[in-house]
mmCIF file of C-alpha atoms and ligand atoms in Angstrom:
data_model
loop_
_atom_site.group_PDB
_atom_site.id
_atom_site.type_symbol
_atom_site.label_atom_id
_atom_site.label_comp_id
_atom_site.label_asym_id
_atom_site.label_seq_id
_atom_site.Cartn_x
_atom_site.Cartn_y
_atom_site.Cartn_z
ATOM 1 C CA UNK A 158 -111.161 -86.186 -141.783
ATOM 2 C CA UNK A 159 -109.618 -89.053 -141.426
ATOM 3 C CA UNK A 160 -109.385 -91.770 -144.144
ATOM 4 C CA UNK A 161 -106.817 -94.919 -144.800
ATOM 5 C CA UNK A 162 -106.527 -96.730 -147.569
ATOM 6 C CA UNK A 163 -104.686 -99.975 -147.751
ATOM 7 C CA UNK A 164 -103.829 -101.570 -151.492
ATOM 8 C CA UNK A 165 -103.611 -105.066 -151.126
ATOM 9 C CA UNK A 166 -101.215 -105.868 -153.690
ATOM 10 C CA UNK A 167 -100.798 -109.628 -154.743
ATOM 11 C CA UNK A 168 -97.390 -109.528 -153.436
ATOM 12 C CA UNK A 169 -96.840 -106.426 -151.568
ATOM 13 C CA UNK A 170 -99.372 -104.151 -149.425
ATOM 14 C CA UNK A 171 -100.005 -100.952 -149.207
ATOM 15 C CA UNK A 172 -101.451 -98.625 -146.979
ATOM 16 C CA UNK A 173 -101.332 -94.597 -146.164
ATOM 17 C CA UNK A 174 -103.260 -92.045 -143.541
ATOM 18 C CA UNK A 175 -104.690 -88.784 -145.236
ATOM 19 C CA UNK A 176 -106.247 -85.809 -143.903
ATOM 20 C CA UNK A 177 -109.215 -84.327 -146.355
ATOM 21 C CA UNK A 178 -107.735 -86.395 -148.959
ATOM 22 C CA UNK A 179 -104.923 -83.679 -149.636
ATOM 23 C CA UNK A 180 -102.262 -84.031 -147.017
ATOM 24 C CA UNK A 181 -100.316 -88.396 -146.478
ATOM 25 C CA UNK A 182 -99.752 -88.792 -142.448
ATOM 26 C CA UNK A 183 -98.187 -91.373 -142.580
ATOM 27 C CA UNK A 184 -97.318 -94.178 -145.327
ATOM 28 C CA UNK A 185 -96.637 -98.268 -145.208
ATOM 29 C CA UNK A 186 -95.185 -100.549 -147.044
ATOM 30 C CA UNK A 187 -94.904 -104.434 -146.825
ATOM 31 C CA UNK A 188 -93.490 -106.744 -148.773
ATOM 32 C CA UNK A 189 -96.542 -109.584 -148.289
ATOM 33 C CA UNK A 190 -98.959 -109.991 -150.949
ATOM 34 C CA UNK A 191 -102.655 -110.986 -150.011
ATOM 35 C CA UNK A 192 -103.301 -114.325 -148.457
ATOM 36 C CA UNK A 193 -99.572 -113.720 -145.922
ATOM 37 C CA UNK A 194 -99.922 -111.322 -142.759
ATOM 38 C CA UNK A 195 -99.232 -108.486 -145.196
ATOM 39 C CA UNK A 196 -102.342 -106.704 -145.027
ATOM 40 C CA UNK A 197 -102.656 -106.760 -141.200
ATOM 41 C CA UNK A 198 -99.362 -105.572 -140.964
ATOM 42 C CA UNK A 199 -99.297 -102.683 -142.834
ATOM 43 C CA UNK A 200 -102.427 -101.948 -141.704
ATOM 44 C CA UNK A 201 -100.920 -101.487 -137.659
ATOM 45 C CA UNK A 202 -97.987 -100.066 -139.442
ATOM 46 C CA UNK A 203 -99.860 -97.301 -140.241
ATOM 47 C CA UNK A 204 -101.469 -96.641 -137.637
ATOM 48 C CA UNK A 205 -98.729 -96.589 -135.753
ATOM 49 C CA UNK A 206 -96.514 -94.600 -137.693
ATOM 50 C CA UNK A 207 -99.893 -91.890 -137.783
ATOM 51 C CA UNK A 208 -100.027 -92.356 -134.367
ATOM 52 C CA UNK A 209 -103.713 -93.758 -134.389
ATOM 53 C CA UNK A 210 -105.913 -96.166 -133.618
ATOM 54 C CA UNK A 211 -108.548 -98.090 -135.661
ATOM 55 C CA UNK A 212 -110.901 -95.625 -134.177
ATOM 56 C CA UNK A 213 -110.438 -92.122 -135.342
ATOM 57 C CA UNK A 214 -110.671 -92.747 -138.678
ATOM 58 C CA UNK A 215 -113.732 -91.776 -140.500
ATOM 59 C CA UNK A 216 -113.531 -94.618 -143.622
ATOM 60 C CA UNK A 217 -111.285 -96.979 -144.223
ATOM 61 C CA UNK A 218 -111.282 -98.220 -148.708
ATOM 62 C CA UNK A 219 -109.385 -101.204 -149.500
ATOM 63 C CA UNK A 220 -108.659 -101.387 -153.233
ATOM 64 C CA UNK A 221 -105.847 -103.961 -154.766
ATOM 65 C CA UNK A 222 -106.083 -108.102 -155.847
ATOM 66 C CA UNK A 223 -106.733 -109.730 -152.620
ATOM 67 C CA UNK A 224 -109.153 -106.679 -151.465
ATOM 68 C CA UNK A 225 -111.512 -109.376 -151.142
ATOM 69 C CA UNK A 226 -110.071 -111.299 -148.608
ATOM 70 C CA UNK A 227 -109.351 -108.827 -145.984
ATOM 71 C CA UNK A 228 -112.286 -107.311 -143.376
ATOM 72 C CA UNK A 229 -112.887 -104.507 -141.513
ATOM 73 C CA UNK A 230 -112.585 -101.955 -143.928
ATOM 74 C CA UNK A 231 -115.759 -99.291 -145.141
ATOM 75 C CA UNK A 232 -115.502 -100.131 -148.962
ATOM 76 C CA UNK A 233 -113.683 -101.426 -151.256
ATOM 77 C CA UNK A 234 -113.037 -99.691 -155.318
ATOM 78 C CA UNK A 235 -110.934 -101.392 -158.278
ATOM 79 C CA UNK A 236 -107.587 -100.359 -158.293
ATOM 80 C CA UNK A 237 -107.509 -99.235 -162.383
ATOM 81 C CA UNK A 238 -110.299 -96.774 -159.856
ATOM 82 C CA UNK A 239 -108.070 -96.139 -157.160
ATOM 83 C CA UNK A 240 -105.156 -95.754 -158.885
ATOM 84 C CA UNK A 241 -106.528 -93.043 -162.045
ATOM 85 C CA UNK A 242 -106.980 -91.095 -158.283
ATOM 86 C CA UNK A 243 -104.174 -91.522 -156.858
ATOM 87 C CA UNK A 244 -102.378 -90.218 -159.855
ATOM 88 C CA UNK A 245 -103.778 -87.335 -160.214
ATOM 89 C CA UNK A 246 -103.442 -86.211 -156.852
ATOM 90 C CA UNK A 247 -99.665 -86.882 -157.084
ATOM 91 C CA UNK A 248 -98.495 -86.153 -160.998
ATOM 92 C CA UNK A 249 -101.618 -83.618 -161.881
ATOM 93 C CA UNK A 250 -99.958 -83.842 -165.731
ATOM 94 C CA UNK A 251 -99.639 -87.738 -166.764
ATOM 95 C CA UNK A 252 -102.911 -88.546 -169.488
ATOM 96 C CA UNK A 253 -100.772 -91.939 -169.308
ATOM 97 C CA UNK A 254 -99.506 -94.217 -166.611
ATOM 98 C CA UNK A 255 -98.012 -97.676 -166.700
ATOM 99 C CA UNK A 256 -98.065 -98.987 -163.484
ATOM 100 C CA UNK A 257 -95.596 -102.082 -163.352
ATOM 101 C CA UNK A 258 -96.352 -103.892 -159.811
ATOM 102 C CA UNK A 259 -95.217 -107.447 -159.090
ATOM 103 C CA UNK A 260 -97.390 -109.894 -161.068
ATOM 104 C CA UNK A 261 -98.996 -106.921 -163.898
ATOM 105 C CA UNK A 262 -98.817 -104.296 -166.361
ATOM 106 C CA UNK A 263 -101.462 -102.280 -166.588
ATOM 107 C CA UNK A 264 -101.320 -98.838 -168.856
ATOM 108 C CA UNK A 265 -103.847 -96.205 -168.391
ATOM 109 C CA UNK A 266 -104.729 -93.221 -170.374
ATOM 110 C CA UNK A 267 -106.380 -90.317 -168.046
ATOM 111 C CA UNK A 268 -108.325 -87.423 -170.133
ATOM 112 C CA UNK A 269 -107.060 -83.676 -168.504
ATOM 113 C CA UNK A 270 -109.898 -84.314 -165.605
ATOM 114 C CA UNK A 271 -108.234 -87.243 -164.322
ATOM 115 C CA UNK A 272 -111.223 -88.979 -166.117
ATOM 116 C CA UNK A 273 -109.830 -92.885 -166.747
ATOM 117 C CA UNK A 274 -110.425 -92.922 -171.039
ATOM 118 C CA UNK A 275 -109.136 -96.304 -171.103
ATOM 119 C CA UNK A 276 -107.076 -99.381 -170.083
ATOM 120 C CA UNK A 277 -104.767 -102.495 -170.911
ATOM 121 C CA UNK A 278 -103.677 -105.311 -168.925
ATOM 122 C CA UNK A 279 -101.303 -108.496 -169.237
ATOM 123 C CA UNK A 280 -101.725 -110.152 -166.551
ATOM 124 C CA UNK A 281 -101.069 -114.057 -167.930
ATOM 125 C CA UNK A 282 -97.123 -113.461 -167.854
ATOM 126 C CA UNK A 283 -94.544 -113.100 -165.547
ATOM 127 C CA UNK A 284 -92.328 -111.397 -168.230
ATOM 128 C CA UNK A 285 -91.943 -107.794 -168.021
ATOM 129 C CA UNK A 286 -93.256 -107.855 -164.141
ATOM 130 C CA UNK A 287 -92.053 -106.800 -161.112
ATOM 131 C CA UNK A 288 -92.093 -110.682 -160.865
ATOM 132 C CA UNK A 289 -89.405 -110.718 -163.825
ATOM 133 C CA UNK A 290 -87.350 -108.506 -162.110
ATOM 134 C CA UNK A 291 -87.298 -110.187 -158.890
ATOM 135 C CA UNK A 292 -86.654 -113.677 -160.576
ATOM 136 C CA UNK A 293 -83.417 -112.420 -162.611
ATOM 137 C CA UNK A 294 -82.222 -110.351 -159.601
ATOM 138 C CA UNK A 295 -81.953 -113.823 -156.983
ATOM 139 C CA UNK A 296 -80.325 -115.628 -160.079
ATOM 140 C CA UNK A 297 -77.557 -113.100 -160.532
ATOM 141 C CA UNK A 298 -77.950 -112.822 -156.520
ATOM 142 C CA UNK A 299 -78.893 -108.867 -155.881
ATOM 143 C CA UNK A 300 -81.537 -107.486 -154.634
ATOM 144 C CA UNK A 301 -83.458 -106.091 -156.748
ATOM 145 C CA UNK A 302 -83.743 -102.490 -155.113
ATOM 146 C CA UNK A 303 -79.634 -102.860 -156.381
ATOM 147 C CA UNK A 304 -80.821 -103.787 -159.981
ATOM 148 C CA UNK A 305 -81.043 -99.727 -161.260
ATOM 149 C CA UNK A 306 -77.790 -98.039 -159.113
ATOM 150 C CA UNK A 307 -76.132 -101.596 -161.125
ATOM 151 C CA UNK A 308 -77.747 -100.614 -164.374
ATOM 152 C CA UNK A 309 -75.555 -97.206 -163.881
ATOM 153 C CA UNK A 310 -72.158 -98.688 -164.066
ATOM 154 C CA UNK A 311 -73.380 -100.112 -167.796
ATOM 155 C CA UNK A 312 -70.274 -99.813 -170.250
ATOM 156 C CA UNK A 313 -71.775 -102.473 -172.977
ATOM 157 C CA UNK A 314 -75.313 -103.642 -172.399
ATOM 158 C CA UNK A 315 -75.533 -107.589 -173.552
ATOM 159 C CA UNK A 316 -78.891 -108.318 -174.354
ATOM 160 C CA UNK A 317 -82.183 -110.510 -173.534
ATOM 161 C CA UNK A 318 -83.637 -112.567 -175.965
ATOM 162 C CA UNK A 319 -85.822 -114.385 -174.212
ATOM 163 C CA UNK A 320 -88.759 -112.573 -173.071
ATOM 164 C CA UNK A 321 -89.927 -116.125 -170.885
ATOM 165 C CA UNK A 322 -89.117 -115.903 -167.465
ATOM 166 C CA UNK A 323 -87.799 -119.499 -167.652
ATOM 167 C CA UNK A 324 -86.067 -118.685 -170.698
ATOM 168 C CA UNK A 325 -84.160 -115.964 -170.143
ATOM 169 C CA UNK A 326 -83.208 -117.321 -165.883
ATOM 170 C CA UNK A 327 -81.036 -119.946 -168.150
ATOM 171 C CA UNK A 328 -79.846 -117.208 -170.399
ATOM 172 C CA UNK A 329 -79.240 -114.705 -167.347
ATOM 173 C CA UNK A 330 -76.878 -118.267 -166.110
ATOM 174 C CA UNK A 331 -75.124 -119.016 -169.245
ATOM 175 C CA UNK A 332 -74.362 -115.140 -170.187
ATOM 176 C CA UNK A 333 -72.842 -114.775 -166.015
ATOM 177 C CA UNK A 334 -70.405 -117.753 -166.813
ATOM 178 C CA UNK A 335 -69.549 -117.194 -170.334
ATOM 179 C CA UNK A 336 -67.926 -113.461 -167.640
ATOM 180 C CA UNK A 337 -69.868 -110.888 -168.958
ATOM 181 C CA UNK A 338 -70.110 -107.781 -166.164
ATOM 182 C CA UNK A 339 -72.848 -108.145 -164.101
ATOM 183 C CA UNK A 340 -73.277 -104.161 -164.764
ATOM 184 C CA UNK A 341 -73.801 -104.776 -168.859
ATOM 185 C CA UNK A 342 -76.180 -107.604 -167.737
ATOM 186 C CA UNK A 343 -78.713 -105.583 -165.518
ATOM 187 C CA UNK A 344 -78.889 -103.055 -167.783
ATOM 188 C CA UNK A 345 -79.811 -105.404 -170.767
ATOM 189 C CA UNK A 346 -82.250 -107.039 -168.724
ATOM 190 C CA UNK A 347 -83.974 -103.755 -167.913
ATOM 191 C CA UNK A 348 -83.907 -103.135 -171.839
ATOM 192 C CA UNK A 349 -85.776 -106.415 -172.512
ATOM 193 C CA UNK A 350 -88.690 -105.533 -169.799
ATOM 194 C CA UNK A 351 -88.835 -101.697 -171.638
ATOM 195 C CA UNK A 352 -89.098 -103.754 -174.827
ATOM 196 C CA UNK A 353 -92.315 -105.226 -173.634
ATOM 197 C CA UNK A 354 -93.390 -102.906 -171.656
ATOM 198 C CA UNK A 355 -93.669 -99.976 -174.696
ATOM 199 C CA UNK A 356 -94.705 -102.416 -176.920
ATOM 200 C CA UNK A 357 -98.102 -102.429 -174.033
ATOM 201 C CA UNK A 358 -97.950 -98.793 -173.911
ATOM 202 C CA UNK A 359 -97.788 -98.645 -177.691
ATOM 203 C CA UNK A 360 -101.752 -100.846 -178.091
ATOM 204 C CA UNK A 361 -102.964 -98.187 -175.666
ATOM 205 C CA UNK A 362 -101.910 -95.344 -176.966
ATOM 206 C CA UNK A 363 -99.401 -92.569 -175.524
ATOM 207 C CA UNK A 364 -100.671 -89.115 -174.339
ATOM 208 C CA UNK A 365 -98.199 -86.274 -172.047
ATOM 209 C CA UNK A 366 -97.493 -86.589 -169.913
ATOM 210 C CA UNK A 367 -96.252 -89.922 -169.382
ATOM 211 C CA UNK A 368 -95.616 -91.136 -165.600
ATOM 212 C CA UNK A 369 -95.044 -94.820 -164.310
ATOM 213 C CA UNK A 370 -96.589 -96.195 -160.582
ATOM 214 C CA UNK A 371 -96.475 -99.050 -159.305
ATOM 215 C CA UNK A 372 -92.393 -100.447 -157.007
ATOM 216 C CA UNK A 373 -90.501 -101.217 -160.359
ATOM 217 C CA UNK A 374 -91.414 -97.338 -160.806
ATOM 218 C CA UNK A 375 -88.542 -96.786 -157.957
ATOM 219 C CA UNK A 376 -86.216 -98.986 -160.063
ATOM 220 C CA UNK A 377 -84.135 -96.205 -161.872
ATOM 221 C CA UNK A 378 -82.817 -98.647 -164.390
ATOM 222 C CA UNK A 379 -86.620 -99.767 -165.972
ATOM 223 C CA UNK A 380 -87.796 -95.269 -166.252
ATOM 224 C CA UNK A 381 -84.315 -94.964 -167.726
ATOM 225 C CA UNK A 382 -84.774 -98.012 -170.348
ATOM 226 C CA UNK A 383 -88.091 -97.731 -170.662
ATOM 227 C CA UNK A 384 -87.831 -93.472 -171.340
ATOM 228 C CA UNK A 385 -85.302 -94.741 -174.553
ATOM 229 C CA UNK A 386 -88.026 -97.191 -176.188
ATOM 230 C CA UNK A 387 -90.895 -94.454 -176.231
ATOM 231 C CA UNK A 388 -88.137 -92.098 -176.826
ATOM 232 C CA UNK A 389 -90.547 -89.671 -173.984
ATOM 233 C CA UNK A 390 -89.098 -88.387 -170.291
ATOM 234 C CA UNK A 391 -90.833 -90.506 -167.818
ATOM 235 C CA UNK A 392 -92.221 -88.980 -164.725
ATOM 236 C CA UNK A 393 -92.657 -90.869 -161.716
ATOM 237 C CA UNK A 394 -93.614 -89.830 -158.070
ATOM 238 C CA UNK A 395 -91.245 -90.944 -154.692
ATOM 239 C CA UNK A 396 -94.648 -92.462 -153.821
ATOM 240 C CA UNK A 397 -95.854 -94.198 -157.299
ATOM 241 C CA UNK A 398 -95.632 -96.880 -155.439
ATOM 242 C CA UNK A 399 -98.627 -95.511 -153.155
ATOM 243 C CA UNK A 400 -100.450 -94.566 -156.459
ATOM 244 C CA UNK A 401 -103.434 -96.808 -155.193
ATOM 245 C CA UNK A 402 -103.855 -96.487 -151.152
ATOM 246 C CA UNK A 403 -103.464 -92.683 -151.927
ATOM 247 C CA UNK A 404 -106.691 -92.753 -154.325
ATOM 248 C CA UNK A 405 -108.417 -95.671 -152.172
ATOM 249 C CA UNK A 406 -108.381 -93.084 -149.277
ATOM 250 C CA UNK A 407 -108.783 -89.714 -151.272
ATOM 251 C CA UNK A 408 -112.125 -91.669 -152.407
ATOM 252 C CA UNK A 409 -113.142 -92.935 -148.804
ATOM 253 C CA UNK A 410 -113.356 -89.393 -148.453
ATOM 254 C CA UNK A 411 -116.251 -88.350 -151.420
ATOM 255 C CA UNK A 412 -117.848 -91.773 -150.749
ATOM 256 C CA UNK A 413 -118.207 -90.952 -147.171
ATOM 257 C CA UNK A 414 -119.811 -87.888 -147.785
ATOM 258 C CA UNK A 415 -121.578 -88.584 -150.848
ATOM 259 C CA UNK A 416 -119.704 -86.269 -153.514
HETATM 260 P P1 LIG B 82 -98.610 -105.424 -156.477
HETATM 261 O O1 LIG B 82 -99.072 -104.529 -156.053
HETATM 262 O O2 LIG B 82 -98.436 -105.960 -157.810
HETATM 263 O O3 LIG B 82 -97.866 -106.637 -155.129
HETATM 264 P P2 LIG B 82 -96.242 -103.722 -156.193
HETATM 265 O O4 LIG B 82 -96.760 -101.969 -157.308
HETATM 266 O O5 LIG B 82 -96.041 -102.504 -155.036
HETATM 267 O O6 LIG B 82 -96.640 -104.647 -156.824
HETATM 268 O O7 LIG B 82 -95.032 -103.868 -156.952
HETATM 269 C C1 LIG B 82 -93.965 -104.421 -156.329
HETATM 270 C C2 LIG B 82 -92.624 -104.770 -156.834
HETATM 271 O O8 LIG B 82 -92.148 -103.801 -157.313
HETATM 272 C C3 LIG B 82 -91.580 -105.820 -156.324
HETATM 273 O O9 LIG B 82 -91.762 -106.804 -157.651
HETATM 274 C C4 LIG B 82 -90.787 -105.100 -156.313
HETATM 275 O O10 LIG B 82 -89.753 -106.114 -156.676
HETATM 276 C C5 LIG B 82 -90.282 -103.917 -157.062
HETATM 277 N N1 LIG B 82 -90.016 -103.463 -156.074
HETATM 278 C C6 LIG B 82 -90.626 -103.070 -154.565
HETATM 279 N N2 LIG B 82 -89.096 -101.290 -154.301
HETATM 280 C C7 LIG B 82 -88.532 -102.109 -155.761
HETATM 281 C C8 LIG B 82 -87.522 -100.899 -155.309
HETATM 282 N N3 LIG B 82 -86.620 -99.626 -154.548
HETATM 283 N N4 LIG B 82 -86.481 -101.371 -156.684
HETATM 284 C C9 LIG B 82 -87.180 -102.118 -157.085
HETATM 285 N N5 LIG B 82 -88.007 -102.725 -157.706
HETATM 286 C C10 LIG B 82 -88.690 -102.325 -156.695
#
């Protein structure tokens, strides 16, 4: 059975096509969120990548913040349910999942069966989210994707005291003009994000294994800084940003078969 899972995020759209809920046939990530051309583009691109048409798919399931604003799918399910299912597929030993997306941070606690036990979320403020890192990268005139590699070159981390995005932006500008090394500043920004995220993770309660998902998990500097703060190794799967879409594609199959 061929299923597609589309995760319409606040900043990024993700899609996968799976065969039998097991094998990923194609993936697509479009850095545009809900309310843009992103949802349509990600769907077209994933079909193209799989050399399939809509008619070839048995079921299409939507998830993500913008799941109610896209037509043409068979069903929809919450981000948290799809995410938990996707992580169980990618990293079956994960019991705590820290998901940092474009605009929110979620911490999921999973039972050994993969069932969701606890869940907390911070979506009131950009601090600690992908948006915070995107803004800081913009101020430093680097790409968000360069942040991880840049932090590798840190010699003496420059700490950032403001967690508020607006104040931190001013602080970064003033540190840059005082002549600090970019690498040291990036490392400080990562530590500041990691401290905030670790506070949320402790509130949810940590259980091993600990995994990260969402687009920000692709930033190796954040993964390392969070590992240091939590004093635990953190698992990251290369498809970490696709966890919600993968969960949707798997659950689409189950809802069709009535299981
Ligand atoms: P959402 O579903 O909330 O839209 P995602 O989980 O897709 O968000 O994550 C989007 C965030 O991930 C963006 O802030 C983006 O900057 C960040 N991101 C995506 N790819 C990378 C990368 N390779 N390195 C660092 N950050 C990344």
